[in-house]
PDB file of C-alpha atoms in Angstrom:
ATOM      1  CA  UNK A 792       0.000   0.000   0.000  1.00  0.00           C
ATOM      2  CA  UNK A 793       1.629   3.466  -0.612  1.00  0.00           C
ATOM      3  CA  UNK A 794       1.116   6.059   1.590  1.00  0.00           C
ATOM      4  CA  UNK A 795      -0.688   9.145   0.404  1.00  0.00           C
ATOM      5  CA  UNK A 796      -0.118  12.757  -0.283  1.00  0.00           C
ATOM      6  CA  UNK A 797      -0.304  14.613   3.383  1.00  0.00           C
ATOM      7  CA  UNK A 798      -1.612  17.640   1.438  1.00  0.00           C
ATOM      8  CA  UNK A 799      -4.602  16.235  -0.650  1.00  0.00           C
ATOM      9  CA  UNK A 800      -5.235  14.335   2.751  1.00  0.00           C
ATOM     10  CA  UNK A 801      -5.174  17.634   4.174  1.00  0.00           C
ATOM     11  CA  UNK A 802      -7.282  19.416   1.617  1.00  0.00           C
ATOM     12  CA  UNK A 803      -9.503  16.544   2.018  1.00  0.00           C
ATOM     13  CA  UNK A 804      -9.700  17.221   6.269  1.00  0.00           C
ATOM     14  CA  UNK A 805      -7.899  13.378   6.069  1.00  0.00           C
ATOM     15  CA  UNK A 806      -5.195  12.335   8.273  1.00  0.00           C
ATOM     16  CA  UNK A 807      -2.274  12.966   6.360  1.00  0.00           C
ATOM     17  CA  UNK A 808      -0.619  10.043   7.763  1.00  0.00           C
ATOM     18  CA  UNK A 809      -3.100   7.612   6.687  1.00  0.00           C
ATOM     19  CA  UNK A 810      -5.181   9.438   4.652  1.00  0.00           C
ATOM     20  CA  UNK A 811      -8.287   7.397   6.068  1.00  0.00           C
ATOM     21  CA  UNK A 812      -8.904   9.189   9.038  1.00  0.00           C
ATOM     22  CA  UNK A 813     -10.922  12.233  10.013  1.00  0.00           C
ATOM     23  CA  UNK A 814      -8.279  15.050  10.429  1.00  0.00           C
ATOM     24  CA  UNK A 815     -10.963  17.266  12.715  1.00  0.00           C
ATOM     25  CA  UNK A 816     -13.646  16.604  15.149  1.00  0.00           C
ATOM     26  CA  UNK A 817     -15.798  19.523  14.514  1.00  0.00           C
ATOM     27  CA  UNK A 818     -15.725  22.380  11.818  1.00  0.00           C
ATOM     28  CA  UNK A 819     -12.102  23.403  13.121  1.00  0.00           C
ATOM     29  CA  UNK A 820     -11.185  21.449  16.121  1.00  0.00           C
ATOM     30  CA  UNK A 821      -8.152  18.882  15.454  1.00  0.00           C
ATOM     31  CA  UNK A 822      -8.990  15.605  16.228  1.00  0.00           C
ATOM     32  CA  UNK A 823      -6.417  14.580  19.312  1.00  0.00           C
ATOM     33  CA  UNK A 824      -5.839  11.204  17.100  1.00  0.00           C
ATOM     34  CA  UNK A 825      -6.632   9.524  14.018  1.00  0.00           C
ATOM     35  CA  UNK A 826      -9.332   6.900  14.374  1.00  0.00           C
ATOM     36  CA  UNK A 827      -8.002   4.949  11.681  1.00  0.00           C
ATOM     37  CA  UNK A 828      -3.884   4.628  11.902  1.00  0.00           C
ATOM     38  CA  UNK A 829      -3.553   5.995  15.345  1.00  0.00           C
ATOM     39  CA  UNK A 830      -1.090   8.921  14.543  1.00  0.00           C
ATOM     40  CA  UNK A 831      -1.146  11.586  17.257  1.00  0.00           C
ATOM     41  CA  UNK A 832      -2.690  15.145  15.494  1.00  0.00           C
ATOM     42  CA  UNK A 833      -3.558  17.058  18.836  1.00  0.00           C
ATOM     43  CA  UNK A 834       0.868  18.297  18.498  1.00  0.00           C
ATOM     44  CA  UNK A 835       0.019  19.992  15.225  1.00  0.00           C
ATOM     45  CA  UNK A 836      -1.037  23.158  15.428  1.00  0.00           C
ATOM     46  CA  UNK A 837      -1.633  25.915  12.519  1.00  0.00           C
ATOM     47  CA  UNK A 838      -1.471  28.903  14.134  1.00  0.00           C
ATOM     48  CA  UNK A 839      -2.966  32.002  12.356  1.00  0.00           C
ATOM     49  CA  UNK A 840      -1.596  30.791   8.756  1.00  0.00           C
ATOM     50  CA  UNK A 841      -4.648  29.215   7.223  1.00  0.00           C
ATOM     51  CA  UNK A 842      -6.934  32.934   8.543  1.00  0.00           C
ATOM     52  CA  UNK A 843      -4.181  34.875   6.691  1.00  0.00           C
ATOM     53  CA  UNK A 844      -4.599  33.112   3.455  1.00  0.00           C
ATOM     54  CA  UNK A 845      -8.299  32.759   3.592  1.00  0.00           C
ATOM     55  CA  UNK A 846      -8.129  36.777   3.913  1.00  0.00           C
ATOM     56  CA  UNK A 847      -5.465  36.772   1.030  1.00  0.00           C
ATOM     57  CA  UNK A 848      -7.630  34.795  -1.237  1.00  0.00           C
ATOM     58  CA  UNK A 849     -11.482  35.620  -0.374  1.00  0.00           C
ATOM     59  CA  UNK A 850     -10.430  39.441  -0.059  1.00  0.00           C
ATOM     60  CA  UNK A 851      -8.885  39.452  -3.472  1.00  0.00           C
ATOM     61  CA  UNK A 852     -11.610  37.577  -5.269  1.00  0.00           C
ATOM     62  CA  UNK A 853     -14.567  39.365  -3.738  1.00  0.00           C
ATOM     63  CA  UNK A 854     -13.105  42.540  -3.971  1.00  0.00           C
ATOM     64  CA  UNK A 855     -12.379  42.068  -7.473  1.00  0.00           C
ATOM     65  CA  UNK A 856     -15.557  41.286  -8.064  1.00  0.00           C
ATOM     66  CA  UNK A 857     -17.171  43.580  -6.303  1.00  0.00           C
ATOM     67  CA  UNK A 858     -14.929  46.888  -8.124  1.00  0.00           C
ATOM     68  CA  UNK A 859     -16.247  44.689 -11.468  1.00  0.00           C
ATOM     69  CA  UNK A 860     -19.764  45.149 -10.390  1.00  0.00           C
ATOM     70  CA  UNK A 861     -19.698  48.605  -9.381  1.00  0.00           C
ATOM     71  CA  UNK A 862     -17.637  49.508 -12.369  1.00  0.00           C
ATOM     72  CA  UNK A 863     -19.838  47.729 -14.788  1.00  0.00           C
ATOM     73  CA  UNK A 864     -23.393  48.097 -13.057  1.00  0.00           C
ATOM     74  CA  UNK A 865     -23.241  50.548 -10.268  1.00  0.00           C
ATOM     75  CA  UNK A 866     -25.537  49.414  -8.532  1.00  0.00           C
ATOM     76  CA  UNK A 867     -27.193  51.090  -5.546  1.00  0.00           C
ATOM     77  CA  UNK A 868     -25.118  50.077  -1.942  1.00  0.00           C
ATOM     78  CA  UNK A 869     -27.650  47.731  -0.715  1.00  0.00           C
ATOM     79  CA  UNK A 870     -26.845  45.640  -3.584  1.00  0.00           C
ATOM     80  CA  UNK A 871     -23.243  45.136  -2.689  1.00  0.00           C
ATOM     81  CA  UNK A 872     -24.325  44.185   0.952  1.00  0.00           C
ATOM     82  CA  UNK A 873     -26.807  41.660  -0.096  1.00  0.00           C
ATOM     83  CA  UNK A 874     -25.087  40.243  -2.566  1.00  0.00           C
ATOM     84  CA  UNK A 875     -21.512  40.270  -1.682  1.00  0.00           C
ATOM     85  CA  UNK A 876     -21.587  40.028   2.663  1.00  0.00           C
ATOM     86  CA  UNK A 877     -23.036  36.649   2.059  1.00  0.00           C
ATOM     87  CA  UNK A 878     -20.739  35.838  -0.591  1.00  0.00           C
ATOM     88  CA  UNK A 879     -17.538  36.848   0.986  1.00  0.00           C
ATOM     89  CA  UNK A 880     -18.577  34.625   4.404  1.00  0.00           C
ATOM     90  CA  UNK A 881     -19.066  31.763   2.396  1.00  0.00           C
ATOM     91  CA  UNK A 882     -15.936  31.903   0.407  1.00  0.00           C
ATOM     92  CA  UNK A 883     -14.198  32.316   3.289  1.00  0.00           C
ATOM     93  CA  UNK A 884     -15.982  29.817   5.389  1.00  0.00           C
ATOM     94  CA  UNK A 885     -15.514  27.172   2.532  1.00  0.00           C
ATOM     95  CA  UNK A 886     -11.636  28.119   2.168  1.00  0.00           C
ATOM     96  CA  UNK A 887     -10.982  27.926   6.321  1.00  0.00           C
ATOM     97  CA  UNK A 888     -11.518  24.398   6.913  1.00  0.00           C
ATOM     98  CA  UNK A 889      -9.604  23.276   3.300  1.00  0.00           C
ATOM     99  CA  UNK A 890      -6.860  25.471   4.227  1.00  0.00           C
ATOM    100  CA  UNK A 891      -6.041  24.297   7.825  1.00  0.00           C
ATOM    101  CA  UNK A 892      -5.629  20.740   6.844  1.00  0.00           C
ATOM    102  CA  UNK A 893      -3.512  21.970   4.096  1.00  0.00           C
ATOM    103  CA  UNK A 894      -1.278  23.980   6.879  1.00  0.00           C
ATOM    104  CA  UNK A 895      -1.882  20.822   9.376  1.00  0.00           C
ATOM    105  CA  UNK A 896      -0.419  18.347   6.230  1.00  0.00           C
ATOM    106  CA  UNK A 897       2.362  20.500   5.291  1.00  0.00           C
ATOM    107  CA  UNK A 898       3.876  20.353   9.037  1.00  0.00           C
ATOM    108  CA  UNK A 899       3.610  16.467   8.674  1.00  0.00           C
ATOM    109  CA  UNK A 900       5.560  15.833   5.694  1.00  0.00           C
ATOM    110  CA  UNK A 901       8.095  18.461   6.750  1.00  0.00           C
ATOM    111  CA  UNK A 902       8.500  17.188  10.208  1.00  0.00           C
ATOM    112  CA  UNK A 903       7.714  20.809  11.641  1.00  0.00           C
ATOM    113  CA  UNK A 904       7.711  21.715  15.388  1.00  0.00           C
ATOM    114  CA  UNK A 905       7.630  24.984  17.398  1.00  0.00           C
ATOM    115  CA  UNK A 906      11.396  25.634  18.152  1.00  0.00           C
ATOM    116  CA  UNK A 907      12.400  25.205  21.874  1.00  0.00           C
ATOM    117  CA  UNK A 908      15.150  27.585  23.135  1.00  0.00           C
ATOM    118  CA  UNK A 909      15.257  25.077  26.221  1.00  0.00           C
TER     119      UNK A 909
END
């Protein structure tokens, strides 16, 4: 059997050990161990990287759509707010979760830890 990619495991919210295993217990919570191989996930942690390219990505596509729309259309403000608030949470909502197990996977295969001036 080979062993899979940790980053479409990741993208996938899959151990990336396995690749069979859930990767988190709820929405964003890391599962403290993989139900299927047993690898130990609760020592990974993502920090504030996955937030900063969710707010990389979803600003620059809904901003560039929104300067398209006003540019093209101008529509009235209200417009913008109804269509676009609800658009920008979801893009960023369905990039958060995708984007931490991609973070959680790339500190697998790279055999990352916090450093330890000990």
């Amino acid at each position: 059997m080979s062993s899979p990619n940790p980053l479409l495991a990741g993208l996938r919210g899959r151990c990336p050990n396995c690749g069979e295993g859930r990767l988190f217990e709820g929405f964003l919570k890391v599962a403290p161990r993989c139900g299927s191989c047993g690898y130990d996930l609760a020592k990974a942690d993502s920090g504030d990287g996955p937030a900063v390219f969710v707010i990389l990505i979803a600003g620059f596509f809904c901003a560039f759509l929104m300067l398209f729309t006003e540019l093209k259309f101008s529509p009235p403000v209200w417009v913008h707010i109804v269509i676009f608030l609800p658009l920008t949470l979801g893009v960023c909502l369905g990039l958060l979760r995708p984007l931490k197990g991609a973070m959680l996977a790339a500190q697998f295969s790279n055999n990352a830890s916090e450093a330890r001036h000990d």
